[in-house]
Short mmCIF file of N, CA, C and O in Angstrom, two decimals:
data_model
loop_
_atom_site.label_atom_id
_atom_site.label_comp_id
_atom_site.label_asym_id
_atom_site.label_seq_id
_atom_site.Cartn_x
_atom_site.Cartn_y
_atom_site.Cartn_z
N MET O 17 -29.61 -25.05 -115.29
CA MET O 17 -29.30 -23.71 -115.77
C MET O 17 -28.02 -23.80 -116.60
O MET O 17 -27.04 -24.40 -116.17
N SER O 18 -28.03 -23.16 -117.74
CA SER O 18 -26.85 -23.21 -118.61
C SER O 18 -25.70 -22.37 -118.04
O SER O 18 -25.92 -21.44 -117.26
N VAL O 19 -24.51 -22.74 -118.45
CA VAL O 19 -23.33 -22.00 -118.03
C VAL O 19 -23.40 -20.56 -118.55
O VAL O 19 -23.05 -19.62 -117.83
N ILE O 20 -23.89 -20.39 -119.77
CA ILE O 20 -24.02 -19.04 -120.35
C ILE O 20 -24.95 -18.19 -119.50
O ILE O 20 -24.65 -17.04 -119.19
N ALA O 21 -26.08 -18.75 -119.11
CA ALA O 21 -27.03 -18.01 -118.28
C ALA O 21 -26.39 -17.62 -116.95
O ALA O 21 -26.53 -16.47 -116.50
N LYS O 22 -25.70 -18.55 -116.33
CA LYS O 22 -25.05 -18.24 -115.04
C LYS O 22 -23.96 -17.18 -115.20
O LYS O 22 -23.83 -16.29 -114.36
N LEU O 23 -23.21 -17.24 -116.30
CA LEU O 23 -22.18 -16.22 -116.54
C LEU O 23 -22.81 -14.85 -116.76
O LEU O 23 -22.31 -13.83 -116.27
N LEU O 24 -23.90 -14.81 -117.52
CA LEU O 24 -24.59 -13.53 -117.74
C LEU O 24 -25.20 -13.00 -116.44
O LEU O 24 -25.18 -11.79 -116.20
N MET O 25 -25.71 -13.90 -115.61
CA MET O 25 -26.24 -13.47 -114.32
C MET O 25 -25.13 -12.87 -113.45
O MET O 25 -25.33 -11.84 -112.82
N ALA O 26 -23.98 -13.51 -113.45
CA ALA O 26 -22.84 -12.99 -112.68
C ALA O 26 -22.37 -11.66 -113.25
O ALA O 26 -22.03 -10.73 -112.49
N ALA O 27 -22.35 -11.54 -114.57
CA ALA O 27 -21.94 -10.28 -115.19
C ALA O 27 -22.93 -9.17 -114.86
O ALA O 27 -22.53 -8.03 -114.59
N LEU O 28 -24.22 -9.49 -114.87
CA LEU O 28 -25.23 -8.49 -114.52
C LEU O 28 -25.07 -8.07 -113.05
O LEU O 28 -25.20 -6.88 -112.74
N ALA O 29 -24.76 -9.01 -112.19
CA ALA O 29 -24.50 -8.68 -110.78
C ALA O 29 -23.31 -7.74 -110.67
O ALA O 29 -23.36 -6.74 -109.94
N ALA O 30 -22.23 -8.04 -111.40
CA ALA O 30 -21.04 -7.19 -111.36
C ALA O 30 -21.34 -5.79 -111.89
O ALA O 30 -20.88 -4.79 -111.33
N LEU O 31 -22.11 -5.72 -112.95
CA LEU O 31 -22.48 -4.43 -113.54
C LEU O 31 -23.24 -3.58 -112.52
O LEU O 31 -22.94 -2.40 -112.33
N HIS O 32 -24.21 -4.18 -111.85
CA HIS O 32 -24.98 -3.42 -110.87
C HIS O 32 -24.17 -3.12 -109.61
O HIS O 32 -24.39 -2.09 -108.96
N GLY O 33 -23.22 -3.98 -109.29
CA GLY O 33 -22.29 -3.65 -108.22
C GLY O 33 -21.44 -2.43 -108.57
O GLY O 33 -21.17 -1.58 -107.72
N TYR O 34 -21.05 -2.35 -109.83
CA TYR O 34 -20.29 -1.19 -110.29
C TYR O 34 -21.15 0.07 -110.24
O TYR O 34 -20.68 1.14 -109.84
N PHE O 35 -22.42 -0.04 -110.63
CA PHE O 35 -23.33 1.11 -110.53
C PHE O 35 -23.44 1.56 -109.08
O PHE O 35 -23.44 2.76 -108.79
N LEU O 36 -23.54 0.60 -108.15
CA LEU O 36 -23.58 0.94 -106.73
C LEU O 36 -22.35 1.75 -106.35
O LEU O 36 -22.46 2.80 -105.70
N TYR O 37 -21.18 1.27 -106.75
CA TYR O 37 -19.93 1.95 -106.44
C TYR O 37 -19.92 3.38 -106.98
O TYR O 37 -19.59 4.32 -106.25
N LEU O 38 -20.28 3.55 -108.24
CA LEU O 38 -20.28 4.89 -108.83
C LEU O 38 -21.25 5.83 -108.12
O LEU O 38 -20.92 6.97 -107.81
N GLU O 39 -22.46 5.34 -107.87
CA GLU O 39 -23.50 6.20 -107.35
C GLU O 39 -23.39 6.46 -105.85
O GLU O 39 -23.76 7.53 -105.38
N MET O 40 -22.84 5.51 -105.11
CA MET O 40 -22.75 5.70 -103.66
C MET O 40 -21.42 6.29 -103.21
O MET O 40 -21.38 7.00 -102.20
N PHE O 41 -20.33 5.98 -103.92
CA PHE O 41 -19.01 6.33 -103.40
C PHE O 41 -18.21 7.31 -104.25
O PHE O 41 -17.30 7.95 -103.73
N THR O 42 -18.49 7.41 -105.53
CA THR O 42 -17.68 8.30 -106.38
C THR O 42 -18.53 9.29 -107.17
O THR O 42 -18.05 9.83 -108.17
N TRP O 43 -19.75 9.52 -106.74
CA TRP O 43 -20.68 10.37 -107.50
C TRP O 43 -20.12 11.75 -107.80
O TRP O 43 -20.34 12.30 -108.88
N THR O 44 -19.38 12.33 -106.87
CA THR O 44 -18.88 13.70 -107.06
C THR O 44 -17.44 13.74 -107.56
O THR O 44 -16.84 14.82 -107.63
N SER O 45 -16.89 12.59 -107.94
CA SER O 45 -15.52 12.59 -108.49
C SER O 45 -15.55 13.08 -109.94
O SER O 45 -16.56 12.96 -110.64
N ALA O 46 -14.44 13.62 -110.37
CA ALA O 46 -14.35 14.16 -111.74
C ALA O 46 -14.65 13.09 -112.79
O ALA O 46 -15.34 13.36 -113.78
N ARG O 47 -14.16 11.88 -112.56
CA ARG O 47 -14.38 10.81 -113.54
C ARG O 47 -15.86 10.43 -113.66
O ARG O 47 -16.38 10.24 -114.75
N THR O 48 -16.55 10.30 -112.53
CA THR O 48 -17.98 9.95 -112.56
C THR O 48 -18.80 11.10 -113.13
O THR O 48 -19.74 10.87 -113.90
N ILE O 49 -18.44 12.31 -112.77
CA ILE O 49 -19.14 13.48 -113.32
C ILE O 49 -19.04 13.48 -114.84
O ILE O 49 -20.04 13.69 -115.54
N ALA O 50 -17.86 13.21 -115.36
CA ALA O 50 -17.67 13.16 -116.81
C ALA O 50 -18.43 12.00 -117.43
O ALA O 50 -19.06 12.14 -118.49
N ALA O 51 -18.40 10.83 -116.78
CA ALA O 51 -19.07 9.64 -117.32
C ALA O 51 -20.58 9.85 -117.42
O ALA O 51 -21.21 9.39 -118.37
N PHE O 52 -21.14 10.56 -116.47
CA PHE O 52 -22.58 10.79 -116.47
C PHE O 52 -22.96 12.11 -117.15
O PHE O 52 -24.14 12.44 -117.24
N GLY O 53 -21.98 12.87 -117.60
CA GLY O 53 -22.25 14.13 -118.28
C GLY O 53 -22.91 15.16 -117.39
O GLY O 53 -23.80 15.89 -117.83
N MET O 54 -22.46 15.24 -116.15
CA MET O 54 -23.05 16.17 -115.18
C MET O 54 -22.14 17.37 -114.96
O MET O 54 -20.98 17.36 -115.37
N THR O 55 -22.67 18.35 -114.29
CA THR O 55 -21.85 19.44 -113.79
C THR O 55 -21.49 19.11 -112.33
O THR O 55 -22.18 18.31 -111.69
N THR O 56 -20.45 19.74 -111.84
CA THR O 56 -20.06 19.54 -110.44
C THR O 56 -21.20 19.97 -109.51
O THR O 56 -21.48 19.30 -108.51
N GLU O 57 -21.86 21.04 -109.86
CA GLU O 57 -22.96 21.54 -109.03
C GLU O 57 -24.10 20.53 -108.96
O GLU O 57 -24.67 20.28 -107.90
N PHE O 58 -24.45 19.95 -110.12
CA PHE O 58 -25.52 18.95 -110.14
C PHE O 58 -25.13 17.72 -109.33
O PHE O 58 -25.95 17.19 -108.58
N ALA O 59 -23.88 17.27 -109.48
CA ALA O 59 -23.42 16.10 -108.74
C ALA O 59 -23.52 16.34 -107.23
O ALA O 59 -23.98 15.47 -106.49
N GLU O 60 -23.10 17.51 -106.78
CA GLU O 60 -23.18 17.84 -105.35
C GLU O 60 -24.63 17.90 -104.89
O GLU O 60 -24.97 17.38 -103.82
N ALA O 61 -25.49 18.52 -105.69
CA ALA O 61 -26.89 18.67 -105.31
C ALA O 61 -27.64 17.34 -105.31
O ALA O 61 -28.63 17.18 -104.58
N SER O 62 -27.19 16.38 -106.11
CA SER O 62 -27.94 15.12 -106.26
C SER O 62 -27.26 13.93 -105.59
O SER O 62 -27.72 12.79 -105.77
N LYS O 63 -26.21 14.16 -104.80
CA LYS O 63 -25.45 13.02 -104.28
C LYS O 63 -26.25 12.14 -103.32
O LYS O 63 -26.05 10.93 -103.30
N VAL O 64 -27.19 12.69 -102.58
CA VAL O 64 -28.01 11.86 -101.69
C VAL O 64 -28.96 11.00 -102.52
O VAL O 64 -29.13 9.81 -102.24
N LEU O 65 -29.54 11.57 -103.56
CA LEU O 65 -30.41 10.80 -104.44
C LEU O 65 -29.62 9.72 -105.17
O LEU O 65 -30.09 8.59 -105.34
N ALA O 66 -28.43 10.04 -105.61
CA ALA O 66 -27.59 9.07 -106.31
C ALA O 66 -27.21 7.91 -105.38
O ALA O 66 -27.20 6.75 -105.80
N ALA O 67 -26.93 8.23 -104.12
CA ALA O 67 -26.59 7.17 -103.17
C ALA O 67 -27.78 6.23 -102.97
O ALA O 67 -27.61 5.01 -102.88
N ASN O 68 -28.98 6.78 -102.91
CA ASN O 68 -30.18 5.97 -102.79
C ASN O 68 -30.33 5.07 -104.02
O ASN O 68 -30.60 3.88 -103.91
N GLN O 69 -30.11 5.63 -105.19
CA GLN O 69 -30.18 4.87 -106.43
C GLN O 69 -29.11 3.77 -106.45
O GLN O 69 -29.36 2.65 -106.89
N GLY O 70 -27.94 4.09 -105.95
CA GLY O 70 -26.87 3.10 -105.86
C GLY O 70 -27.24 1.95 -104.94
O GLY O 70 -26.91 0.79 -105.23
N LEU O 71 -27.93 2.26 -103.86
CA LEU O 71 -28.36 1.22 -102.94
C LEU O 71 -29.31 0.25 -103.64
O LEU O 71 -29.19 -0.97 -103.50
N TYR O 72 -30.23 0.77 -104.43
CA TYR O 72 -31.14 -0.09 -105.18
C TYR O 72 -30.38 -0.96 -106.18
O TYR O 72 -30.71 -2.13 -106.37
N ASN O 73 -29.37 -0.39 -106.82
CA ASN O 73 -28.54 -1.20 -107.72
C ASN O 73 -27.82 -2.29 -106.94
O ASN O 73 -27.61 -3.39 -107.45
N GLY O 74 -27.45 -2.01 -105.72
CA GLY O 74 -26.84 -3.02 -104.87
C GLY O 74 -27.79 -4.16 -104.56
O GLY O 74 -27.38 -5.33 -104.53
N PHE O 75 -29.07 -3.84 -104.36
CA PHE O 75 -30.06 -4.89 -104.15
C PHE O 75 -30.20 -5.77 -105.39
O PHE O 75 -30.32 -7.00 -105.28
N LEU O 76 -30.17 -5.15 -106.57
CA LEU O 76 -30.22 -5.94 -107.81
C LEU O 76 -28.98 -6.84 -107.92
O LEU O 76 -29.09 -8.00 -108.30
N ALA O 77 -27.82 -6.29 -107.59
CA ALA O 77 -26.58 -7.09 -107.64
C ALA O 77 -26.67 -8.26 -106.65
O ALA O 77 -26.34 -9.40 -107.00
N ALA O 78 -27.12 -7.99 -105.45
CA ALA O 78 -27.24 -9.05 -104.44
C ALA O 78 -28.22 -10.13 -104.89
O ALA O 78 -27.98 -11.33 -104.71
N GLY O 79 -29.32 -9.70 -105.49
CA GLY O 79 -30.30 -10.66 -105.99
C GLY O 79 -29.75 -11.53 -107.10
O GLY O 79 -30.01 -12.74 -107.15
N MET O 80 -28.94 -10.94 -107.98
CA MET O 80 -28.36 -11.73 -109.06
C MET O 80 -27.31 -12.70 -108.50
O MET O 80 -27.22 -13.84 -108.96
N VAL O 81 -26.54 -12.28 -107.51
CA VAL O 81 -25.58 -13.19 -106.88
C VAL O 81 -26.33 -14.34 -106.21
O VAL O 81 -25.95 -15.51 -106.34
N TRP O 82 -27.41 -14.02 -105.53
CA TRP O 82 -28.24 -15.05 -104.90
C TRP O 82 -28.74 -16.02 -105.97
O TRP O 82 -28.71 -17.24 -105.78
N SER O 83 -29.16 -15.48 -107.09
CA SER O 83 -29.66 -16.32 -108.18
C SER O 83 -28.61 -17.30 -108.68
O SER O 83 -28.91 -18.45 -108.98
N VAL O 84 -27.38 -16.83 -108.79
CA VAL O 84 -26.29 -17.68 -109.29
C VAL O 84 -26.01 -18.84 -108.33
O VAL O 84 -25.78 -19.98 -108.76
N PHE O 85 -26.05 -18.58 -107.04
CA PHE O 85 -25.65 -19.58 -106.05
C PHE O 85 -26.81 -20.29 -105.37
O PHE O 85 -26.59 -21.15 -104.52
N ALA O 86 -28.04 -19.97 -105.74
CA ALA O 86 -29.21 -20.59 -105.13
C ALA O 86 -29.32 -22.06 -105.55
O ALA O 86 -28.76 -22.46 -106.58
N PRO O 87 -30.04 -22.86 -104.78
CA PRO O 87 -30.30 -24.22 -105.21
C PRO O 87 -30.98 -24.23 -106.59
O PRO O 87 -31.71 -23.28 -106.93
N ALA O 88 -30.74 -25.27 -107.35
CA ALA O 88 -31.23 -25.34 -108.73
C ALA O 88 -32.72 -25.07 -108.85
O ALA O 88 -33.17 -24.45 -109.81
N VAL O 89 -33.48 -25.49 -107.87
CA VAL O 89 -34.93 -25.31 -107.93
C VAL O 89 -35.32 -23.82 -107.86
O VAL O 89 -36.39 -23.43 -108.32
N LEU O 90 -34.45 -22.98 -107.30
CA LEU O 90 -34.74 -21.55 -107.16
C LEU O 90 -34.04 -20.67 -108.19
O LEU O 90 -34.46 -19.54 -108.43
N THR O 91 -32.96 -21.15 -108.77
CA THR O 91 -32.12 -20.33 -109.64
C THR O 91 -32.89 -19.64 -110.74
O THR O 91 -32.75 -18.45 -110.98
N ARG O 92 -33.70 -20.40 -111.46
CA ARG O 92 -34.44 -19.85 -112.60
C ARG O 92 -35.41 -18.74 -112.17
O ARG O 92 -35.42 -17.66 -112.74
N SER O 93 -36.22 -19.02 -111.16
CA SER O 93 -37.21 -18.04 -110.71
C SER O 93 -36.54 -16.76 -110.19
O SER O 93 -36.95 -15.65 -110.53
N LEU O 94 -35.51 -16.94 -109.38
CA LEU O 94 -34.80 -15.77 -108.85
C LEU O 94 -34.13 -14.99 -109.98
O LEU O 94 -34.19 -13.76 -110.01
N GLY O 95 -33.48 -15.70 -110.88
CA GLY O 95 -32.81 -15.04 -112.00
C GLY O 95 -33.78 -14.26 -112.86
O GLY O 95 -33.51 -13.12 -113.25
N LEU O 96 -34.93 -14.88 -113.18
CA LEU O 96 -35.94 -14.18 -113.99
C LEU O 96 -36.45 -12.93 -113.27
O LEU O 96 -36.61 -11.87 -113.88
N PHE O 97 -36.67 -13.05 -111.96
CA PHE O 97 -37.17 -11.91 -111.21
C PHE O 97 -36.16 -10.76 -111.17
O PHE O 97 -36.48 -9.62 -111.53
N PHE O 98 -34.94 -11.05 -110.76
CA PHE O 98 -33.96 -9.97 -110.59
C PHE O 98 -33.48 -9.41 -111.93
O PHE O 98 -33.29 -8.20 -112.06
N ALA O 99 -33.32 -10.25 -112.94
CA ALA O 99 -32.97 -9.73 -114.27
C ALA O 99 -34.14 -8.92 -114.84
O ALA O 99 -33.93 -7.90 -115.50
N GLY O 100 -35.36 -9.35 -114.55
CA GLY O 100 -36.54 -8.59 -114.98
C GLY O 100 -36.59 -7.22 -114.31
O GLY O 100 -36.90 -6.21 -114.95
N CYS O 101 -36.26 -7.17 -113.02
CA CYS O 101 -36.21 -5.88 -112.32
C CYS O 101 -35.15 -4.98 -112.93
O CYS O 101 -35.38 -3.78 -113.12
N ALA O 102 -33.99 -5.56 -113.26
CA ALA O 102 -32.92 -4.77 -113.89
C ALA O 102 -33.36 -4.26 -115.25
O ALA O 102 -33.05 -3.13 -115.63
N LEU O 103 -34.09 -5.08 -116.00
CA LEU O 103 -34.59 -4.67 -117.31
C LEU O 103 -35.57 -3.50 -117.17
O LEU O 103 -35.47 -2.51 -117.89
N VAL O 104 -36.50 -3.61 -116.25
CA VAL O 104 -37.47 -2.53 -116.03
C VAL O 104 -36.76 -1.25 -115.62
O VAL O 104 -37.06 -0.16 -116.13
N ALA O 105 -35.79 -1.36 -114.71
CA ALA O 105 -35.03 -0.18 -114.28
C ALA O 105 -34.27 0.44 -115.46
O ALA O 105 -34.26 1.66 -115.63
N GLY O 106 -33.67 -0.41 -116.30
CA GLY O 106 -32.95 0.09 -117.46
C GLY O 106 -33.86 0.74 -118.49
O GLY O 106 -33.52 1.76 -119.09
N MET O 107 -35.04 0.16 -118.69
CA MET O 107 -35.99 0.75 -119.63
C MET O 107 -36.50 2.09 -119.11
O MET O 107 -36.58 3.06 -119.86
N TYR O 108 -36.82 2.14 -117.83
CA TYR O 108 -37.29 3.40 -117.25
C TYR O 108 -36.19 4.46 -117.32
O TYR O 108 -36.44 5.60 -117.68
N GLY O 109 -34.97 4.05 -116.98
CA GLY O 109 -33.84 4.98 -117.06
C GLY O 109 -33.61 5.46 -118.48
O GLY O 109 -33.29 6.62 -118.71
N GLY O 110 -33.76 4.57 -119.45
CA GLY O 110 -33.58 4.95 -120.85
C GLY O 110 -34.64 5.91 -121.35
O GLY O 110 -34.37 6.77 -122.17
N VAL O 111 -35.86 5.76 -120.83
CA VAL O 111 -36.96 6.65 -121.23
C VAL O 111 -36.84 8.01 -120.56
O VAL O 111 -37.10 9.03 -121.17
N THR O 112 -36.43 8.01 -119.28
CA THR O 112 -36.41 9.26 -118.52
C THR O 112 -35.05 9.92 -118.47
O THR O 112 -34.95 11.07 -118.04
N GLY O 113 -34.01 9.21 -118.87
CA GLY O 113 -32.66 9.76 -118.82
C GLY O 113 -31.97 9.61 -120.17
O GLY O 113 -32.64 9.52 -121.20
N PRO O 114 -30.67 9.52 -120.14
CA PRO O 114 -29.91 9.38 -121.40
C PRO O 114 -30.24 8.05 -122.11
O PRO O 114 -30.43 7.02 -121.46
N ASP O 115 -30.29 8.10 -123.42
CA ASP O 115 -30.60 6.90 -124.22
C ASP O 115 -29.60 5.77 -124.00
O ASP O 115 -29.95 4.60 -124.11
N ARG O 116 -28.37 6.10 -123.66
CA ARG O 116 -27.36 5.05 -123.52
C ARG O 116 -27.67 4.10 -122.37
O ARG O 116 -27.10 3.00 -122.30
N ILE O 117 -28.58 4.48 -121.48
CA ILE O 117 -28.98 3.57 -120.40
C ILE O 117 -29.62 2.31 -120.98
O ILE O 117 -29.48 1.23 -120.42
N PHE O 118 -30.28 2.44 -122.13
CA PHE O 118 -30.82 1.26 -122.79
C PHE O 118 -29.70 0.26 -123.08
O PHE O 118 -29.85 -0.94 -122.86
N LEU O 119 -28.58 0.75 -123.58
CA LEU O 119 -27.46 -0.13 -123.93
C LEU O 119 -26.70 -0.63 -122.71
O LEU O 119 -26.28 -1.78 -122.66
N VAL O 120 -26.52 0.22 -121.74
CA VAL O 120 -25.67 -0.10 -120.59
C VAL O 120 -26.40 -0.94 -119.55
O VAL O 120 -25.79 -1.81 -118.92
N GLN O 121 -27.69 -0.72 -119.38
CA GLN O 121 -28.42 -1.43 -118.34
C GLN O 121 -29.50 -2.35 -118.88
O GLN O 121 -29.59 -3.51 -118.48
N ALA O 122 -30.33 -1.86 -119.80
CA ALA O 122 -31.46 -2.67 -120.27
C ALA O 122 -31.01 -3.82 -121.17
O ALA O 122 -31.52 -4.94 -121.03
N LEU O 123 -30.09 -3.58 -122.07
CA LEU O 123 -29.65 -4.64 -122.98
C LEU O 123 -28.99 -5.81 -122.24
O LEU O 123 -29.36 -6.97 -122.49
N PRO O 124 -28.05 -5.58 -121.32
CA PRO O 124 -27.49 -6.71 -120.58
C PRO O 124 -28.57 -7.49 -119.80
O PRO O 124 -28.52 -8.72 -119.74
N ALA O 125 -29.52 -6.77 -119.23
CA ALA O 125 -30.60 -7.44 -118.50
C ALA O 125 -31.46 -8.27 -119.45
O ALA O 125 -31.84 -9.40 -119.13
N ALA O 126 -31.76 -7.74 -120.62
CA ALA O 126 -32.57 -8.48 -121.60
C ALA O 126 -31.84 -9.74 -122.08
O ALA O 126 -32.46 -10.80 -122.21
N LEU O 127 -30.55 -9.62 -122.33
CA LEU O 127 -29.77 -10.78 -122.75
C LEU O 127 -29.73 -11.85 -121.65
O LEU O 127 -29.83 -13.05 -121.91
N THR O 128 -29.59 -11.39 -120.42
CA THR O 128 -29.59 -12.32 -119.28
C THR O 128 -30.94 -13.01 -119.15
O THR O 128 -31.01 -14.23 -118.98
N LEU O 129 -32.01 -12.24 -119.27
CA LEU O 129 -33.35 -12.83 -119.22
C LEU O 129 -33.54 -13.88 -120.30
O LEU O 129 -34.08 -14.96 -120.05
N ALA O 130 -33.12 -13.56 -121.51
CA ALA O 130 -33.26 -14.50 -122.62
C ALA O 130 -32.48 -15.78 -122.36
O ALA O 130 -32.98 -16.89 -122.62
N ALA O 131 -31.27 -15.66 -121.84
CA ALA O 131 -30.45 -16.84 -121.54
C ALA O 131 -31.07 -17.69 -120.44
O ALA O 131 -31.07 -18.92 -120.52
N ILE O 132 -31.61 -17.04 -119.42
CA ILE O 132 -32.27 -17.78 -118.34
C ILE O 132 -33.50 -18.49 -118.88
O ILE O 132 -33.72 -19.67 -118.62
N TYR O 133 -34.29 -17.78 -119.65
CA TYR O 133 -35.51 -18.36 -120.19
C TYR O 133 -35.22 -19.54 -121.11
O TYR O 133 -35.93 -20.54 -121.10
N ALA O 134 -34.15 -19.43 -121.88
CA ALA O 134 -33.79 -20.49 -122.83
C ALA O 134 -33.17 -21.70 -122.13
O ALA O 134 -33.09 -22.78 -122.73
N SER O 135 -32.72 -21.54 -120.90
CA SER O 135 -32.10 -22.64 -120.17
C SER O 135 -33.15 -23.70 -119.81
O SER O 135 -34.32 -23.38 -119.64
N ALA O 136 -32.67 -24.90 -119.67
CA ALA O 136 -33.56 -25.99 -119.28
C ALA O 136 -34.16 -25.71 -117.90
O ALA O 136 -33.48 -25.22 -117.01
N ARG O 137 -35.41 -26.04 -117.78
CA ARG O 137 -36.08 -25.89 -116.49
C ARG O 137 -35.62 -27.02 -115.57
O ARG O 137 -35.45 -28.15 -116.01
N PRO O 138 -35.45 -26.72 -114.28
CA PRO O 138 -35.02 -27.79 -113.36
C PRO O 138 -36.12 -28.82 -113.18
O PRO O 138 -37.30 -28.50 -113.20
N LYS O 139 -35.73 -30.04 -113.01
CA LYS O 139 -36.69 -31.10 -112.73
C LYS O 139 -37.00 -31.06 -111.24
O LYS O 139 -36.11 -31.05 -110.39
N LEU O 140 -38.28 -31.02 -110.92
CA LEU O 140 -38.69 -30.89 -109.52
C LEU O 140 -38.78 -32.24 -108.83
O LEU O 140 -38.94 -32.29 -107.63
N ARG O 141 -38.76 -33.31 -109.58
CA ARG O 141 -38.86 -34.65 -108.96
C ARG O 141 -37.71 -35.49 -109.36
O ARG O 141 -37.11 -35.46 -110.31
#
C-alpha cells in the first residue's frame, strides 16, 4: 500500500471522526448550527437523529483506522470497503442534502478510493 493511500485513509478516518464529534456532541452548539445552516429549533428537534448519524460516521472512521493498521493482506480490501461506504454516504448526502456534502465527504472518499486502487496489490505468497 502506498504512503499516499495510507495518509488519505488516515485523513478520511479523521474527517469522519470529526463528523462524529459534530453530530453527537456539538449538534446544538451555535458554531455547529451555523456550519450546517440550521435553526436552533431544527437542531434541537433533530439532535437524536444527528447523534445516530454521528455514530455511523464513527463506524466509518473506525473502519478506516482498522484499514490503515491492518495486516498488508487485509489493508486494500478493508480500505476499498470503508472508503466505498464513505463515498456512497457522501453521494447520498449530496443528493438529498446540501451540495457541499459532495465536496466535504464524497470527494475525499473518492480520492482515497483512487489512491487505494492505484496502490500495488499485496503479494499473497
